[in-house]
PDB file of C-alpha atoms in Angstrom:
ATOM      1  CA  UNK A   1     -15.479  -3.436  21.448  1.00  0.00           C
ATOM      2  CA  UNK A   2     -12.851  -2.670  19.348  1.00  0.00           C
ATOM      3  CA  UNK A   3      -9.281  -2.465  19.179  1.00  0.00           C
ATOM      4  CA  UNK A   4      -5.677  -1.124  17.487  1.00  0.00           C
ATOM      5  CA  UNK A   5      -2.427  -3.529  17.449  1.00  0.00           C
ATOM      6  CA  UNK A   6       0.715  -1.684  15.887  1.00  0.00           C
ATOM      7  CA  UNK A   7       2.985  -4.760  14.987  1.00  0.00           C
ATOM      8  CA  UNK A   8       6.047  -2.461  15.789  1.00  0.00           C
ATOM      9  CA  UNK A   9       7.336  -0.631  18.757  1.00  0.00           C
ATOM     10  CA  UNK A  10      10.539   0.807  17.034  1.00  0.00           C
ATOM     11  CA  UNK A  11      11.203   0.987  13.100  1.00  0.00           C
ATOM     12  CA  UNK A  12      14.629   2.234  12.170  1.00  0.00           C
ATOM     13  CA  UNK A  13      15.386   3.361   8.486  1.00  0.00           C
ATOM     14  CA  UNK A  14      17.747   5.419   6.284  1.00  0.00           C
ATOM     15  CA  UNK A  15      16.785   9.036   5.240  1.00  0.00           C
ATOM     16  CA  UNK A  16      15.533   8.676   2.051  1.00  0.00           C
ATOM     17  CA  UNK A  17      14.413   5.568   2.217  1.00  0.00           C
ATOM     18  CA  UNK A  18      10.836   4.217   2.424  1.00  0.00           C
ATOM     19  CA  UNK A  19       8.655   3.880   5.958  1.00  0.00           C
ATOM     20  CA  UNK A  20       6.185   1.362   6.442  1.00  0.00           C
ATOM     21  CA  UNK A  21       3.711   1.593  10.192  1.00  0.00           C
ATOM     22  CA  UNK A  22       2.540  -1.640  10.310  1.00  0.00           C
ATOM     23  CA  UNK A  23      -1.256  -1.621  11.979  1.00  0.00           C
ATOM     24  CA  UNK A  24      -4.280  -4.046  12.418  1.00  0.00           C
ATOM     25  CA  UNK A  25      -7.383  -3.058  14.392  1.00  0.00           C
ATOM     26  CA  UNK A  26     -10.780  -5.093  15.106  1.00  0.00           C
ATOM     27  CA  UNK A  27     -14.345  -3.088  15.758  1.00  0.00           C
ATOM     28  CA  UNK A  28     -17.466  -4.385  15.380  1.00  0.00           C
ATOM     29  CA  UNK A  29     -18.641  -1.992  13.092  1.00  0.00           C
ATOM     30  CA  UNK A  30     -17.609   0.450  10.274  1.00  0.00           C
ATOM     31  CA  UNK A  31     -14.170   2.257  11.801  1.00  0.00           C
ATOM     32  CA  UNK A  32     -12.949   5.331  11.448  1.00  0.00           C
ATOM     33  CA  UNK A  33      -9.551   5.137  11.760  1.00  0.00           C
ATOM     34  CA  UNK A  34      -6.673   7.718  11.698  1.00  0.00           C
ATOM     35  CA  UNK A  35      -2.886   7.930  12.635  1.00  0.00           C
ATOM     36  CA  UNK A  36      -1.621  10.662  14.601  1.00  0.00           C
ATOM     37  CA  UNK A  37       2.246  11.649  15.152  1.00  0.00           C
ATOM     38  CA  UNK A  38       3.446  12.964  18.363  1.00  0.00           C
ATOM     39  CA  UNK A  39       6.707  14.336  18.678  1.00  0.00           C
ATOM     40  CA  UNK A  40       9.140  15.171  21.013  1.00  0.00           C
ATOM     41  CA  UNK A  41       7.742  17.563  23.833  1.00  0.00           C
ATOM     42  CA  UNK A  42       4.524  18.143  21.773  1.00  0.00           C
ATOM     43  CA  UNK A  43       0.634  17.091  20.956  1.00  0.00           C
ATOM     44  CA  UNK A  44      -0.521  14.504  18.976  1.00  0.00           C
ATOM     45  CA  UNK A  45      -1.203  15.848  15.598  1.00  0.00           C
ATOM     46  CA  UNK A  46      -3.061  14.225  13.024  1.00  0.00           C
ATOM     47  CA  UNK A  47      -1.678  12.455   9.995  1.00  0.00           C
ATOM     48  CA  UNK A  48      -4.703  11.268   8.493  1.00  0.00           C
ATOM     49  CA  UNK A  49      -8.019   9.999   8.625  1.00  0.00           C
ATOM     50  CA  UNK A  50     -10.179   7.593   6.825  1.00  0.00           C
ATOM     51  CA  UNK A  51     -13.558   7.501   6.787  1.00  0.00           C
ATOM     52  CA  UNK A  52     -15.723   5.166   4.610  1.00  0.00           C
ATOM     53  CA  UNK A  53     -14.607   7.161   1.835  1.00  0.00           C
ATOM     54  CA  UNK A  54     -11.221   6.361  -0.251  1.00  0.00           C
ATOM     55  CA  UNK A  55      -9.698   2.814   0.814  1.00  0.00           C
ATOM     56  CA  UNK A  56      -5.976   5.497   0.013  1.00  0.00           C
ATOM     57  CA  UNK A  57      -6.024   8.052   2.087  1.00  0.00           C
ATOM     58  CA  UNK A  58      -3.173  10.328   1.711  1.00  0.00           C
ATOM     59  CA  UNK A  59      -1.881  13.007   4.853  1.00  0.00           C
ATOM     60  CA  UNK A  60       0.389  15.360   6.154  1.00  0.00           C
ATOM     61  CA  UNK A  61       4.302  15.105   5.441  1.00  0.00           C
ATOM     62  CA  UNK A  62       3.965  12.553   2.411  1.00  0.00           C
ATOM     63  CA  UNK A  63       2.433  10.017   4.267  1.00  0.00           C
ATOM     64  CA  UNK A  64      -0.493   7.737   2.899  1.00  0.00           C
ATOM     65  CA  UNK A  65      -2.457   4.944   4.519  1.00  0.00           C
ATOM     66  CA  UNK A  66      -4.063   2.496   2.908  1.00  0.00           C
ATOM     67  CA  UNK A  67      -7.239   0.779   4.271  1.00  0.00           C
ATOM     68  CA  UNK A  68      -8.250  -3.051   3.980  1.00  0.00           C
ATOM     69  CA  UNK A  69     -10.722  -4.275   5.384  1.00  0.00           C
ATOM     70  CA  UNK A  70     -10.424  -7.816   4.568  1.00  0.00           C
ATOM     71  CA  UNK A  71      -6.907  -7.982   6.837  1.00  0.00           C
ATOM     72  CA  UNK A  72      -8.182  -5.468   9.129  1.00  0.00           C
ATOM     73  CA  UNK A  73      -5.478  -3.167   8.430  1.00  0.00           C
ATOM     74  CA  UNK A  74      -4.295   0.104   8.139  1.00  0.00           C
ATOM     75  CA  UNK A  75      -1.176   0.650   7.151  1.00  0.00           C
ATOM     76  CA  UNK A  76       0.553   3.758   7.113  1.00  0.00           C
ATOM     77  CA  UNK A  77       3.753   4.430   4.239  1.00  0.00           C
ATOM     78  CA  UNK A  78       5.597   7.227   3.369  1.00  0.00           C
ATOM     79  CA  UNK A  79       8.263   7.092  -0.003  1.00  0.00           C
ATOM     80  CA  UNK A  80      11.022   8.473   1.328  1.00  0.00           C
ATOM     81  CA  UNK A  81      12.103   9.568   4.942  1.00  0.00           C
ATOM     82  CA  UNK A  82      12.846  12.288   6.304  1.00  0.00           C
ATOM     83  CA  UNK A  83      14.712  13.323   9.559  1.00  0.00           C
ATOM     84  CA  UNK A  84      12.073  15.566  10.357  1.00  0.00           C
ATOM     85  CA  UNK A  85       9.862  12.125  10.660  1.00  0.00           C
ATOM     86  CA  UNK A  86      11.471  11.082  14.054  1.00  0.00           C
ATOM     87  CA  UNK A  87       8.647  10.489  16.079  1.00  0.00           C
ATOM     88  CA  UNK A  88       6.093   8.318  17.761  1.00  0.00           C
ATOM     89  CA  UNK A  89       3.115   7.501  15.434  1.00  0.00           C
ATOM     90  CA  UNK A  90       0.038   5.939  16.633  1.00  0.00           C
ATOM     91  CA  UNK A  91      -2.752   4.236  15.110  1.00  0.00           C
ATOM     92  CA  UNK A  92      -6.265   5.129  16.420  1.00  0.00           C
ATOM     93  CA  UNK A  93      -9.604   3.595  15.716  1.00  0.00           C
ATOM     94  CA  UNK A  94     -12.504   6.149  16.260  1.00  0.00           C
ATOM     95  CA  UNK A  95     -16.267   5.386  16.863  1.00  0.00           C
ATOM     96  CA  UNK A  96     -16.578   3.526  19.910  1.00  0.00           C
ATOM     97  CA  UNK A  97     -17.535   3.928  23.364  1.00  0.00           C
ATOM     98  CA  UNK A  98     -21.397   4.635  24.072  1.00  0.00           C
ATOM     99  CA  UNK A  99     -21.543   7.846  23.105  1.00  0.00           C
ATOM    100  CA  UNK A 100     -19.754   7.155  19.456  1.00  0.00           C
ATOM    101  CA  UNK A 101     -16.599   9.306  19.858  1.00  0.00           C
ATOM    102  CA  UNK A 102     -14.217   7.436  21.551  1.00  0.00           C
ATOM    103  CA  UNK A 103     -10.766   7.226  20.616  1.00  0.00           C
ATOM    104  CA  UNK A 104      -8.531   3.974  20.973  1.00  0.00           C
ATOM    105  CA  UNK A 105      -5.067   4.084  20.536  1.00  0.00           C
ATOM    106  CA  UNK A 106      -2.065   1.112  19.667  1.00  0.00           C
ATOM    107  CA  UNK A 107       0.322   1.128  21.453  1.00  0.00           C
ATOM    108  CA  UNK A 108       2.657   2.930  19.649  1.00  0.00           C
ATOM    109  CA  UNK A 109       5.642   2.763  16.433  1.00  0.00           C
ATOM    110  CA  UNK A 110       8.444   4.920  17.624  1.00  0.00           C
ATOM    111  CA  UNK A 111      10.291   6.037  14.265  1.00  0.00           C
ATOM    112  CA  UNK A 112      14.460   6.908  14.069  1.00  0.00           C
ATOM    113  CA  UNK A 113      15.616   8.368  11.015  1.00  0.00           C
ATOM    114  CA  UNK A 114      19.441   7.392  10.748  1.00  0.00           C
ATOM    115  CA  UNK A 115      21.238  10.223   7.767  1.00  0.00           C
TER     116      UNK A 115
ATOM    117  CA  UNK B   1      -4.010  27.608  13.128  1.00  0.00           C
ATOM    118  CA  UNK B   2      -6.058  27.368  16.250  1.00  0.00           C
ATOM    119  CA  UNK B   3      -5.080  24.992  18.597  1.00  0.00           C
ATOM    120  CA  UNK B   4      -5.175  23.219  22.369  1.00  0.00           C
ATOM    121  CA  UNK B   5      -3.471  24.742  25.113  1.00  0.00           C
ATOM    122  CA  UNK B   6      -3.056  22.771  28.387  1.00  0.00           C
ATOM    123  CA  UNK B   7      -1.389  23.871  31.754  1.00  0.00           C
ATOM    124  CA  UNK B   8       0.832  23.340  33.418  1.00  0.00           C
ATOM    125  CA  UNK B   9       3.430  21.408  31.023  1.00  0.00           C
ATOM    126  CA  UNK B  10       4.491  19.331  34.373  1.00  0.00           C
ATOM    127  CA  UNK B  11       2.866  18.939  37.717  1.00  0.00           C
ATOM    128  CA  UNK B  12       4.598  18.117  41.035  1.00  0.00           C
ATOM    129  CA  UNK B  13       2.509  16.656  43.685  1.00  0.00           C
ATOM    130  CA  UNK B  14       2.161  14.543  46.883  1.00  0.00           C
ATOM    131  CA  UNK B  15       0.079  11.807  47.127  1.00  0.00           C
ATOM    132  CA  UNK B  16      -3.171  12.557  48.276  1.00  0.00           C
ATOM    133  CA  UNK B  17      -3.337  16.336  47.416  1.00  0.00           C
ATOM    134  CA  UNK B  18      -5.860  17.744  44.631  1.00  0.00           C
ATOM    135  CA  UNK B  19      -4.190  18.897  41.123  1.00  0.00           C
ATOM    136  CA  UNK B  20      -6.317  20.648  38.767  1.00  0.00           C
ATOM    137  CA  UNK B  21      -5.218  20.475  34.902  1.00  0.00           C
ATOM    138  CA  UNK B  22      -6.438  22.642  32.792  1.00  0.00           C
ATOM    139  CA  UNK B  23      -7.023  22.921  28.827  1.00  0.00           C
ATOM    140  CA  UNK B  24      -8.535  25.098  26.719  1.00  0.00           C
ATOM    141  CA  UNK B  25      -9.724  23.466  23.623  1.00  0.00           C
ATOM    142  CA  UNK B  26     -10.666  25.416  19.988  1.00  0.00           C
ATOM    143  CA  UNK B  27     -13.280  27.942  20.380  1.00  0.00           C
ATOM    144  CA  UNK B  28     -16.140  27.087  18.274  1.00  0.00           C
ATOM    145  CA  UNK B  29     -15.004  23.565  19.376  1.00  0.00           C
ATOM    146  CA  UNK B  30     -18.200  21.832  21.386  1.00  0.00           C
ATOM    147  CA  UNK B  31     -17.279  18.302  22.352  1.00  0.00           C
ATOM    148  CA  UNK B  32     -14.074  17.677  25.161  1.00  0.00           C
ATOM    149  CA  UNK B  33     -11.857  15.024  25.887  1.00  0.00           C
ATOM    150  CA  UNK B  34      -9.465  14.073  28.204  1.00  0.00           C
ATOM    151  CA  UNK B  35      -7.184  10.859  27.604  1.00  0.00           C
ATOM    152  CA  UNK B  36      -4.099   9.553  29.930  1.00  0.00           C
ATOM    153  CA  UNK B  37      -1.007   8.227  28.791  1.00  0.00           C
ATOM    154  CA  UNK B  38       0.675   6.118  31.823  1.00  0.00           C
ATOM    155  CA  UNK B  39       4.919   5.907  31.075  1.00  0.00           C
ATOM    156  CA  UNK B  40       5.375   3.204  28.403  1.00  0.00           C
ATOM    157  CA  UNK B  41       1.720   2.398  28.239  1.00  0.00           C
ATOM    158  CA  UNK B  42      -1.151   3.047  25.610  1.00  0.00           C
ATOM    159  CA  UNK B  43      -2.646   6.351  25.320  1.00  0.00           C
ATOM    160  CA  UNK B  44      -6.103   5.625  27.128  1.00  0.00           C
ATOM    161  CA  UNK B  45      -9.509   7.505  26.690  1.00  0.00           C
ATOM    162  CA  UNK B  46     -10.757   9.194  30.282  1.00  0.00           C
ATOM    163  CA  UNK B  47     -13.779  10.911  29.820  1.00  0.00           C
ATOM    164  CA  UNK B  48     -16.003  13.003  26.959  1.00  0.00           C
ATOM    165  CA  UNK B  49     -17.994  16.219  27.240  1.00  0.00           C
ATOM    166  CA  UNK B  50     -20.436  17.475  25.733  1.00  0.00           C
ATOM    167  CA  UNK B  51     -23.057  20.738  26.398  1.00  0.00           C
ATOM    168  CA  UNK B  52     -22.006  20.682  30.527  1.00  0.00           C
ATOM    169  CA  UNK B  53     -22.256  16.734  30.759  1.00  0.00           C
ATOM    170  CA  UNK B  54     -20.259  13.797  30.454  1.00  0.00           C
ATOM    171  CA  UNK B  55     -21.438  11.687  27.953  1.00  0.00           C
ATOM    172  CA  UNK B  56     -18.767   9.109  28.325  1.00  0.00           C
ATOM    173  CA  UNK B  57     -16.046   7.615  31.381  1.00  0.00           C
ATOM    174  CA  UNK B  58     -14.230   4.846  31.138  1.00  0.00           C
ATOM    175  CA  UNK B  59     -13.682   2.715  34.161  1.00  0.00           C
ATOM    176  CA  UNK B  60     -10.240   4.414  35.034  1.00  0.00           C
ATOM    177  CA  UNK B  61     -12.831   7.476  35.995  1.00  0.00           C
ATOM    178  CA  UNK B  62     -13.887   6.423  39.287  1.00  0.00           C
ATOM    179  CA  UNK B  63     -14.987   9.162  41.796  1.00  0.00           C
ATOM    180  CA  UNK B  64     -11.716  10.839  42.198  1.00  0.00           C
ATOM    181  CA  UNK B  65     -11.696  12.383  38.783  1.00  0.00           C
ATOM    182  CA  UNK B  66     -14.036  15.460  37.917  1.00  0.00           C
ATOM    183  CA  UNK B  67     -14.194  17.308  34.588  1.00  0.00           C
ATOM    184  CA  UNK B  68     -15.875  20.676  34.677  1.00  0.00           C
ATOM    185  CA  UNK B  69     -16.416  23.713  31.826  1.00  0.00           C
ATOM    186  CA  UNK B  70     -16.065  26.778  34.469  1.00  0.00           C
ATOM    187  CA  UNK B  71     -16.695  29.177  31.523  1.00  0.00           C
ATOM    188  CA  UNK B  72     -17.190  29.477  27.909  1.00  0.00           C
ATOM    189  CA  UNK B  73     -13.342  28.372  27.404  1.00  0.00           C
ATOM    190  CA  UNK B  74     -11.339  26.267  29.980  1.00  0.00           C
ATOM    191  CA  UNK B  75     -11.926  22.687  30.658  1.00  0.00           C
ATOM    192  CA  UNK B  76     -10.465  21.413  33.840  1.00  0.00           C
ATOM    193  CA  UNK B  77     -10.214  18.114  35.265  1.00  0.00           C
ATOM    194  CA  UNK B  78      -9.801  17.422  38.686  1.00  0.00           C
ATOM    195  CA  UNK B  79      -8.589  14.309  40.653  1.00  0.00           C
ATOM    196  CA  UNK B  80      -9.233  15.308  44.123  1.00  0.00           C
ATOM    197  CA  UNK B  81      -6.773  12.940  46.298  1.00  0.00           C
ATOM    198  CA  UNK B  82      -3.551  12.084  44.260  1.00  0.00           C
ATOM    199  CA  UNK B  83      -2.669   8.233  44.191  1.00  0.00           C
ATOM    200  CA  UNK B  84       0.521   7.071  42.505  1.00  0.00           C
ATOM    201  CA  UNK B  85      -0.538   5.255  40.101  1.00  0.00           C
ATOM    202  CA  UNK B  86      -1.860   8.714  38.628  1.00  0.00           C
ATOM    203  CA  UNK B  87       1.104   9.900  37.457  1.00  0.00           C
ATOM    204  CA  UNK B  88       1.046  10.084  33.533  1.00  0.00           C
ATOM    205  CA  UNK B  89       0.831  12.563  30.821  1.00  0.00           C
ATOM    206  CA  UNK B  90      -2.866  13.546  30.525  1.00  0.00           C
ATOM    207  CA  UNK B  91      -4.154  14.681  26.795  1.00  0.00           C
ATOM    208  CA  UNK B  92      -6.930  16.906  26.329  1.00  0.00           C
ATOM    209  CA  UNK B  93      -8.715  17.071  23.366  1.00  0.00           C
ATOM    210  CA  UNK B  94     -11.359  18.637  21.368  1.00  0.00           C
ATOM    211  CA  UNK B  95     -13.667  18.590  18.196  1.00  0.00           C
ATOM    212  CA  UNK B  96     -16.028  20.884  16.444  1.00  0.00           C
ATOM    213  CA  UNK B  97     -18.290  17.674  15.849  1.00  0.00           C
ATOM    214  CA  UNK B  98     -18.537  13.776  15.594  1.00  0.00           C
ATOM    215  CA  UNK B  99     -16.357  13.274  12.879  1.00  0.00           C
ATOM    216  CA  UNK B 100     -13.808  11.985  15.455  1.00  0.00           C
ATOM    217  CA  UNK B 101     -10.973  14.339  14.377  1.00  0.00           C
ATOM    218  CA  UNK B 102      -9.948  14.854  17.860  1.00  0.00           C
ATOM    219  CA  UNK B 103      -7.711  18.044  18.170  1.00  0.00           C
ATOM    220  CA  UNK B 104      -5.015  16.913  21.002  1.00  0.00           C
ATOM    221  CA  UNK B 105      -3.364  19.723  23.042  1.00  0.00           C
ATOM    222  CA  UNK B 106       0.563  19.198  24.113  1.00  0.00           C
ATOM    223  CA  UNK B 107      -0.381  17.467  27.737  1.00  0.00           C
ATOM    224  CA  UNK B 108       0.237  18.037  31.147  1.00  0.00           C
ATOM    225  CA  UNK B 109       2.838  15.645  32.808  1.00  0.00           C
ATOM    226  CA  UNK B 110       1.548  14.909  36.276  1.00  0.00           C
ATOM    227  CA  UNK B 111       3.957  13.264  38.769  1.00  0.00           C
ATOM    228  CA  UNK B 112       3.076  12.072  41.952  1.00  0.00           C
ATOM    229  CA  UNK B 113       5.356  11.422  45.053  1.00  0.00           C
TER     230      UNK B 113
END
């Protein structure tokens, strides 16, 4: 089984100042893991994804994640917001389900940019 | 860029009546996907697809829901009597392969009275 907790429904931050998506998942086996951003009145689009490969994977938009597996997490930062990065982010652990490609999503970090 | 297309954006219906949403995913795209998002819930995984058979449901996909690949590009899924509780924003997704980068179209709002 395996699972995503995003320690955050709502971050708040200054434009221009750094972002930090807090996220922890368990699996029972090697994740894939990804973060996708949905925003208003549109599909999820993917950020990122990590993969066994690079522990820093870097994205879209400036955004990086950083995987460790001894805290289970999977944190997702970005240097400096933007107002353009107003949206709902979600962390997503890949690989489970019988068939292998199941997704499972947190719950959710809803981002506001204040200028 | 190629990318998901799902309609309608937002589906009206009375409980007990049949809604069909439809997606159609990236063409050379071969495995589907259909995921639920209930208001102020987690986004949840449905059912997978792959050449004309499910290979995966989750428990929310009892015998009311029905996923079908009428031709070489819609998907459709079907819930054939409408219950309340159905009412959510329902994702459809695809992927060229197993890498699990899931290509999410823009969702169908369903809303049942």
């Amino acid at each position: 089984a395996q699972s995503v907790t995003q320690l955050d429904s709502h971050v708040s931050v200054s434009e221009g100042t750094p972002v930090l998506l807090r996220c922890n998942y368990s699996s029972s086996y090697s994740p894939s893991l990804f973060w996708y951003v949905q925003h208003p009145n549109k599909g999820l689009q993917l950020l990122l994804k990590y993969t066994s490969a690079a522990t820093l994977v870097k994205g879209i938009n400036g955004f990086e994640a950083e995987f460790k597996k001894s805290e289970t997490s999977f944190h997702l930062t970005k240097p400096s917001a933007h107002m353009s990065d107003a949206a709902e982010y979600f962390c997503v652990v890949g690989g489970g389900g019988a068939a292998g490609n199941k997704l499972t999503f947190g719950g959710g970090t809803r981002v506001l940019v204040k200028p | 860029e190629p990318e998901v297309t799902q309609t309608p954006s937002h589906q009206v219906t009375q409980m007990g009546q049949e809604v069909i949403l439809r997606c159609v995913p990236i063409s050379n795209h071969l495995y589907f996907y259909w995921y639920r998002q209930i208001l102020g819930q987690k986004v949840e995984f449905l059912v997978s697809f792959y050449n004309n058979e499910i290979s995966e449901k989750s428990e929310i996909f009892d015998d009311q829901f029905s996923v079908e690949r009428p031709d070489g590009s819609n998907f459709t899924l079907k819930i054939r009597s409408t219950k309340l509780e159905d009412s959510a924003m329902y994702f459809c997704a695809s992927t060229r392969d197993r890498s699990y980068e899931q290509y999410f179209g823009p969702g169908t709002r369903l809303t049942v009275t």
